[in-house]
PDB file of C-alpha atoms in Angstrom:
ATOM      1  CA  UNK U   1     -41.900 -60.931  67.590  1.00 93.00           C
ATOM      2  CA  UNK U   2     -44.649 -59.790  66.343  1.00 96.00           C
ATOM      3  CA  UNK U   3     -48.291 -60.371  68.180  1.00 97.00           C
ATOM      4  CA  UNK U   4     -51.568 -59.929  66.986  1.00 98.00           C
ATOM      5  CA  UNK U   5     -54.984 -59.634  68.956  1.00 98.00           C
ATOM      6  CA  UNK U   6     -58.125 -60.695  67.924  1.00 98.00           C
ATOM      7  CA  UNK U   7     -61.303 -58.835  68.810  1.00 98.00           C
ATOM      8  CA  UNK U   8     -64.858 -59.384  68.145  1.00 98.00           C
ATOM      9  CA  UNK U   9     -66.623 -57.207  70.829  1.00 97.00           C
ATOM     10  CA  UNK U  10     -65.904 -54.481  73.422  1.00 96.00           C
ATOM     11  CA  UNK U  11     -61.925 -54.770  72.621  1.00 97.00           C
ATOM     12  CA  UNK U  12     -63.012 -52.702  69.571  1.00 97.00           C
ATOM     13  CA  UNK U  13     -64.736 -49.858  70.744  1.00 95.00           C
ATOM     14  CA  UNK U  14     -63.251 -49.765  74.057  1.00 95.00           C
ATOM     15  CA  UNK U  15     -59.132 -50.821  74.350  1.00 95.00           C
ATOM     16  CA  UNK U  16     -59.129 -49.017  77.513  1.00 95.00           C
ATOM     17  CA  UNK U  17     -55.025 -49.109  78.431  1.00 92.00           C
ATOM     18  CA  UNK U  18     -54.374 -52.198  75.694  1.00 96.00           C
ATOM     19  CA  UNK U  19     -51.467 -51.435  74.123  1.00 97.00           C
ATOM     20  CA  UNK U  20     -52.014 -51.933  70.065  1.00 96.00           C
ATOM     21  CA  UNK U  21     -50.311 -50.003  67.510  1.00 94.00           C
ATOM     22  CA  UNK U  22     -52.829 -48.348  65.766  1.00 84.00           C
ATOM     23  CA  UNK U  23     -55.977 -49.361  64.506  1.00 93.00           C
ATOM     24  CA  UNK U  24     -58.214 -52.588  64.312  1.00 97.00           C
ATOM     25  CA  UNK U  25     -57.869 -54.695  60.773  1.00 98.00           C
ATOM     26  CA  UNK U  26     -61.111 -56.624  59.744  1.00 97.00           C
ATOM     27  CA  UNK U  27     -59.557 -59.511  58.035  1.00 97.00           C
ATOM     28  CA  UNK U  28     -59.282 -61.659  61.222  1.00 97.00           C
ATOM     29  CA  UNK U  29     -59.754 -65.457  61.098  1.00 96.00           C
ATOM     30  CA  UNK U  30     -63.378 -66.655  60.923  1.00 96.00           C
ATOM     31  CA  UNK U  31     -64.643 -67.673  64.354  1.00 96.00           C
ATOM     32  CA  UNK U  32     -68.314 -69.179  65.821  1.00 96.00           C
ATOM     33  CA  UNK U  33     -68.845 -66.238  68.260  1.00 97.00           C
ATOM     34  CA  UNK U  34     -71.962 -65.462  69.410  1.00 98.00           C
ATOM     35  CA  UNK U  35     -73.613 -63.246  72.636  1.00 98.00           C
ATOM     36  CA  UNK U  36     -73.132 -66.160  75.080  1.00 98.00           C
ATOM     37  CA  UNK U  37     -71.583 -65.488  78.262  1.00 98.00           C
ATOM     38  CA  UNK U  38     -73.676 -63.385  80.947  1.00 97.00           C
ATOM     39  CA  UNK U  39     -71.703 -60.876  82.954  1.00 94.00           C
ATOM     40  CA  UNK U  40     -72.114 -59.410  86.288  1.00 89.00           C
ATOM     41  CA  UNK U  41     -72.680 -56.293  84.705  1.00 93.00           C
ATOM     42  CA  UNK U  42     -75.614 -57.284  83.125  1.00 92.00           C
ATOM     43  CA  UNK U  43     -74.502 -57.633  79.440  1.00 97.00           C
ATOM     44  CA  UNK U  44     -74.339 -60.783  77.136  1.00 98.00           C
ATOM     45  CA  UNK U  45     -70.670 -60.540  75.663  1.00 98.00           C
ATOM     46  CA  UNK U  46     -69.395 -62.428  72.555  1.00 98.00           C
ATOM     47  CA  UNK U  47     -67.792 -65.490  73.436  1.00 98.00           C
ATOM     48  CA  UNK U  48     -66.499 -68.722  70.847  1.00 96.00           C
ATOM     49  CA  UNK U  49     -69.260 -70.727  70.588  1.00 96.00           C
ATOM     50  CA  UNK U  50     -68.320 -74.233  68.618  1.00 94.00           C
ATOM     51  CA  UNK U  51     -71.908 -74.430  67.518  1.00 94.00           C
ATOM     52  CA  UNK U  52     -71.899 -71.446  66.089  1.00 96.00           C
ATOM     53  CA  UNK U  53     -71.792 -70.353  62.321  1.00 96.00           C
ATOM     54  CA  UNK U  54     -68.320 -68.486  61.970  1.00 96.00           C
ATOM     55  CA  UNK U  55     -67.790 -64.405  61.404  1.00 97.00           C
ATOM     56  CA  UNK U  56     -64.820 -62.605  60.167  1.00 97.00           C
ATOM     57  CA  UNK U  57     -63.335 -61.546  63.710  1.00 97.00           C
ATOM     58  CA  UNK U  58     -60.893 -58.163  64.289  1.00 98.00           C
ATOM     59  CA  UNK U  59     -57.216 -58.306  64.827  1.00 98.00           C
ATOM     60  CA  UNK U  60     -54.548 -55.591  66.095  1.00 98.00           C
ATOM     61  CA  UNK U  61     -50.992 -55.341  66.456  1.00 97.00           C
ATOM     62  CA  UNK U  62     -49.786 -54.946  69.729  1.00 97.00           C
ATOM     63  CA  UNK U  63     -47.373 -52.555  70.695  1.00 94.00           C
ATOM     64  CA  UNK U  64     -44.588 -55.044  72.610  1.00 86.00           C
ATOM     65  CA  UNK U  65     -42.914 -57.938  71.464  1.00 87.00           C
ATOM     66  CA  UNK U  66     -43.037 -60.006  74.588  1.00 95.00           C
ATOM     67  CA  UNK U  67     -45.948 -62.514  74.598  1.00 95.00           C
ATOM     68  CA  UNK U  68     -45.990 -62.633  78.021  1.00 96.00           C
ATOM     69  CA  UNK U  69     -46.702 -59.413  78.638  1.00 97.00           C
ATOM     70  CA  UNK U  70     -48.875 -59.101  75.424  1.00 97.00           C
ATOM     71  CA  UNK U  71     -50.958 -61.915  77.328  1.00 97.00           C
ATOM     72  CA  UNK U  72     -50.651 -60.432  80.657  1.00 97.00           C
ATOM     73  CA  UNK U  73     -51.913 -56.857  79.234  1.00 97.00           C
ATOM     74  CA  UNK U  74     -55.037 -58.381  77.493  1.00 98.00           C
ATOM     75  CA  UNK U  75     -55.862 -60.277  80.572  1.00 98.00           C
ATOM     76  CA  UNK U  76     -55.792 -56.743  82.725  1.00 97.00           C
ATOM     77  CA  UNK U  77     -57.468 -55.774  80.176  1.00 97.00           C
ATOM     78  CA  UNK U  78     -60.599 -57.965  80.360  1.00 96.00           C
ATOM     79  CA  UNK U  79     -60.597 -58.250  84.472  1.00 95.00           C
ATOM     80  CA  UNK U  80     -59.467 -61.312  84.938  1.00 96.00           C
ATOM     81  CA  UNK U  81     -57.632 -62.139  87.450  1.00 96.00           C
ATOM     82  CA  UNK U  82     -53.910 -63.544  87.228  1.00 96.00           C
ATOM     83  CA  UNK U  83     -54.782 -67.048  88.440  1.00 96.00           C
ATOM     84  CA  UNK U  84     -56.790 -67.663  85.272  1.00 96.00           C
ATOM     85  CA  UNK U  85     -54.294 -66.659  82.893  1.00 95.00           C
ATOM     86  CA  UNK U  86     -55.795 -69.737  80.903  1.00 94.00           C
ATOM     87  CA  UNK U  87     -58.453 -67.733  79.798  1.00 96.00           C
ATOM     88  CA  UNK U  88     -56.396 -65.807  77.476  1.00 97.00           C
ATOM     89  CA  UNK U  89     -55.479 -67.838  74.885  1.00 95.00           C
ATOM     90  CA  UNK U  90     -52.277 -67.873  72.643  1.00 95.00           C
ATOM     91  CA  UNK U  91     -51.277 -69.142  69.723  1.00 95.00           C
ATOM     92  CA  UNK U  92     -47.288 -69.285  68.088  1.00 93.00           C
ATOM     93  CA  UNK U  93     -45.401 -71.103  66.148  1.00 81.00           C
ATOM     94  CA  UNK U  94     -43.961 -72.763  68.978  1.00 82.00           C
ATOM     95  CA  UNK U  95     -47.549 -73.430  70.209  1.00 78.00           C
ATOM     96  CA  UNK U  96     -50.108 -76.329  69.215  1.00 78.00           C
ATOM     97  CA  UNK U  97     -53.298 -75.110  67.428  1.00 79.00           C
ATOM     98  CA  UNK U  98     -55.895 -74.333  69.900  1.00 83.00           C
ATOM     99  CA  UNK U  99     -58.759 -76.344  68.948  1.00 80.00           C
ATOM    100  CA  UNK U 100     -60.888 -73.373  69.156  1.00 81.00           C
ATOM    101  CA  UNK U 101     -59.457 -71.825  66.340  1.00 86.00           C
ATOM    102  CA  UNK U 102     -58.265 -74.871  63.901  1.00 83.00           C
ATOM    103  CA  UNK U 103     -56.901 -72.614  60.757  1.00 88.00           C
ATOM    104  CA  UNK U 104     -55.195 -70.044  63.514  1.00 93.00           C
ATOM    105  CA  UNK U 105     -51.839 -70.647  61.861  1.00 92.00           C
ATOM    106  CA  UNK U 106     -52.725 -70.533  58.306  1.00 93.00           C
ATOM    107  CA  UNK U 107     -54.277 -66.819  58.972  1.00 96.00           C
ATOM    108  CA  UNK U 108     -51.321 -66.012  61.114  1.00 96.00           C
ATOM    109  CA  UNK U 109     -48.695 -66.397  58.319  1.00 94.00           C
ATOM    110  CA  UNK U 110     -50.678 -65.004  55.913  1.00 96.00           C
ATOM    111  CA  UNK U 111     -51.121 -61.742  57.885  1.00 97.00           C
ATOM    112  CA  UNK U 112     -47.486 -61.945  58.959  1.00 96.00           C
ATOM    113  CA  UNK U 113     -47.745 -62.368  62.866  1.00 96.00           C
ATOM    114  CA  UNK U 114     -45.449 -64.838  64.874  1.00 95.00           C
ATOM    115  CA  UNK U 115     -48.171 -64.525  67.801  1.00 96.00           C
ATOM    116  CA  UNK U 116     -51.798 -64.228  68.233  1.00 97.00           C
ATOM    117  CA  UNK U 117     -53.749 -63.691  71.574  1.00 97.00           C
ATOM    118  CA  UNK U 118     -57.287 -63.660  72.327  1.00 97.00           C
ATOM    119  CA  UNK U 119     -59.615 -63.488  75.143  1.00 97.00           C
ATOM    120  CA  UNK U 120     -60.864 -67.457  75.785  1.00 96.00           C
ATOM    121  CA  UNK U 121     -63.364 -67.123  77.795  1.00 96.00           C
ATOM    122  CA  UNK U 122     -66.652 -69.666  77.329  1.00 95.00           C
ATOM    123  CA  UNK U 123     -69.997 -69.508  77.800  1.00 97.00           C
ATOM    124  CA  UNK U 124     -71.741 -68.836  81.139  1.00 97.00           C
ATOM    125  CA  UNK U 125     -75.463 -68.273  81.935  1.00 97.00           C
ATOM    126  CA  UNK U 126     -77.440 -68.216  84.914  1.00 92.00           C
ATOM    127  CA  UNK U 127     -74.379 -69.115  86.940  1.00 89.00           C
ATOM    128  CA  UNK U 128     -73.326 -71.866  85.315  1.00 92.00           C
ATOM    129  CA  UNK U 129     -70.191 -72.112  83.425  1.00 93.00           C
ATOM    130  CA  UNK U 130     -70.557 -73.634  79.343  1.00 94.00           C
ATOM    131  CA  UNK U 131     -73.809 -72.976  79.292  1.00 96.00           C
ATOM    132  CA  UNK U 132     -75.288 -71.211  76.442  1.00 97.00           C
ATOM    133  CA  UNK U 133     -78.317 -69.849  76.387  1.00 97.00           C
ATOM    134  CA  UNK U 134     -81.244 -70.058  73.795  1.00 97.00           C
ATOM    135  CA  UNK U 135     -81.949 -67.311  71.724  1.00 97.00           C
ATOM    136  CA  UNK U 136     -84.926 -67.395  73.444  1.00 98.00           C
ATOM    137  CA  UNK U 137     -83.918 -66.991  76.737  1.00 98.00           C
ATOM    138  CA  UNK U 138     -81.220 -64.540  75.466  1.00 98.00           C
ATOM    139  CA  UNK U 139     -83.637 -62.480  74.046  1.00 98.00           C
ATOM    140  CA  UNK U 140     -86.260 -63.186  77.474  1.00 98.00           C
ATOM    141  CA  UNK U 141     -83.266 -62.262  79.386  1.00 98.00           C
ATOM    142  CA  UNK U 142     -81.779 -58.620  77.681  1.00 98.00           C
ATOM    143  CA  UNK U 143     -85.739 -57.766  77.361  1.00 97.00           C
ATOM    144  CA  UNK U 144     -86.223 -57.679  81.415  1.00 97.00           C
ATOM    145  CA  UNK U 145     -82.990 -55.933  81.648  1.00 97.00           C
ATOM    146  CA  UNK U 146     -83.609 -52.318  83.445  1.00 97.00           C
ATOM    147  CA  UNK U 147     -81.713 -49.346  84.398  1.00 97.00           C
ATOM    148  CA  UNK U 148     -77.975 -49.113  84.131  1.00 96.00           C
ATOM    149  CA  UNK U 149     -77.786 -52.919  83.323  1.00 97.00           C
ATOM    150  CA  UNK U 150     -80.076 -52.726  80.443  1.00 97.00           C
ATOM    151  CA  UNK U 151     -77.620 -49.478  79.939  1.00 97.00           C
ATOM    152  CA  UNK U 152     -74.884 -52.037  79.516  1.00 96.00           C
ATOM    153  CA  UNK U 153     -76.247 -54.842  77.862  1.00 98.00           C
ATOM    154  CA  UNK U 154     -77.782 -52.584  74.722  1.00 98.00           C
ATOM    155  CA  UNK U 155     -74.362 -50.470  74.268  1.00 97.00           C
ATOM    156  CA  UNK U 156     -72.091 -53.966  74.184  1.00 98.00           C
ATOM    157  CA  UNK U 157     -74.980 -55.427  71.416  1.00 98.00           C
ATOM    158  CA  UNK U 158     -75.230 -52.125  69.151  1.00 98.00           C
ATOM    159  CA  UNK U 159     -71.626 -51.595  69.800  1.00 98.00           C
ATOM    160  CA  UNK U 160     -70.522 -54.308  68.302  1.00 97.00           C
ATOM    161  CA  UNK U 161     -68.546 -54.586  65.153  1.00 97.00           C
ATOM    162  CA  UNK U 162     -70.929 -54.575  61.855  1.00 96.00           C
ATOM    163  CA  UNK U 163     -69.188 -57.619  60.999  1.00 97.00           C
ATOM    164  CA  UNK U 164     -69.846 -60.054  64.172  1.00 98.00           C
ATOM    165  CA  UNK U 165     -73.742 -60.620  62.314  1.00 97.00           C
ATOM    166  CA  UNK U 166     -74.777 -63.273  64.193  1.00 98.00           C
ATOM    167  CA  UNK U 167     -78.076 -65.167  64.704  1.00 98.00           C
ATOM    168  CA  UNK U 168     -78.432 -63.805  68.497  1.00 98.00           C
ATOM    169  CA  UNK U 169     -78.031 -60.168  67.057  1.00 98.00           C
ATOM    170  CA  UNK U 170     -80.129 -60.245  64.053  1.00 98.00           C
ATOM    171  CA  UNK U 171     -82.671 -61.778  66.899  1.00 98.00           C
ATOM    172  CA  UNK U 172     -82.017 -58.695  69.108  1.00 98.00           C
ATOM    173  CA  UNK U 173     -82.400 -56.258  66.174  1.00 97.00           C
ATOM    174  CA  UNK U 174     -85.618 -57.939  65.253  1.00 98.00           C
ATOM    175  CA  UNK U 175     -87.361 -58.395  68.765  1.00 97.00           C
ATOM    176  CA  UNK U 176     -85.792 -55.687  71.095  1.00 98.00           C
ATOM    177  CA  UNK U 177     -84.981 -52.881  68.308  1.00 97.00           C
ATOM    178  CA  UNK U 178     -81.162 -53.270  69.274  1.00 97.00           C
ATOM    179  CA  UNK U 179     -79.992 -51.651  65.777  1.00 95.00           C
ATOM    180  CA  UNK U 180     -75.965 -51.183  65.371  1.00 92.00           C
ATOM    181  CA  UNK U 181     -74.360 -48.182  66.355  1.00 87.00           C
TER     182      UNK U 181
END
């Protein structure tokens, strides 16, 4: 079998110990990601976003053939624990499209991929879960940042792939100097 992952932030930069083959592709299916979900850390990661406009997301082979373990390894990956193995989401052709990604299998045969995971988590600020944020208070929010969480928050923004140009970023760039890396 073989699996895909999609990535659109610190996946990228930073696989840590996920196992893809070699190197990240930037033809990945167009998704409505934006810097939505606040973590403990500090940082406001890339999340899907419905009501976003779409960018062309990342996508790597992984190494296995097991989707199991392909989802079990991205979820290690990302911290979260095993109870909410929902938040990695999977798509294959014995799978339903997710709603969160409606052309999934189109892209997935065109690449050539039987399986495609992804991190699914949602939106979360100020404690509360599917809450997005303004890109007002987003921007409020990373400019009272200090110390190793402003650290945090700045590397995940100017890390992130060229590609994922979204309104929140071009915001960021424009108010807090947060240029691309």
């Amino acid at each position: 079998m073989k699996i895909a992952c999609l990535g659109w932030g610190s996946l990228i930069w930073d696989p840590k110990s996920l196992p893809i083959q070699s190197q990240w592709f930037k033809n990945g299916p167009l998704l409505p990601v934006e810097f939505a979900r606040q973590s403990a850390d500090g940082r406001l990661t890339l999340v899907i976003e419905p009501t976003s406009n779409p960018v062309p997301t990342l996508w790597a082979m992984m190494e296995g053939i097991d989707l199991d373990l392909a989802r079990d390894q991205l979820r290690e990956r990302e911290g979260i624990p095993k109870k909410y193995i929902r938040n990695i989401g999977v798509w294959s052709l014995e799978e339903d499209t997710p709603e969160s990604i409606p052309n999934i299998d189109e892209w997935a045969i065109d690449v050539g991929v039987d399986a495609v995971i992804w991190t699914a988590l949602g939106p979360k600020f100020s404690g509360y879960n599917g809450r997005v944020p303004s890109i007002e208070e987003a921007v409020d929010y990373l400019g009272k940042l200090s110390g190793a969480e402003f650290k945090n928050a700045r590397r995940y923004v100017c890390n992130a792939p060229l590609q994922i140009d979204t309104a929140y970023r071009r915001r960021f760039e424009q108010e807090l100097g947060w240029k691309p890396t």
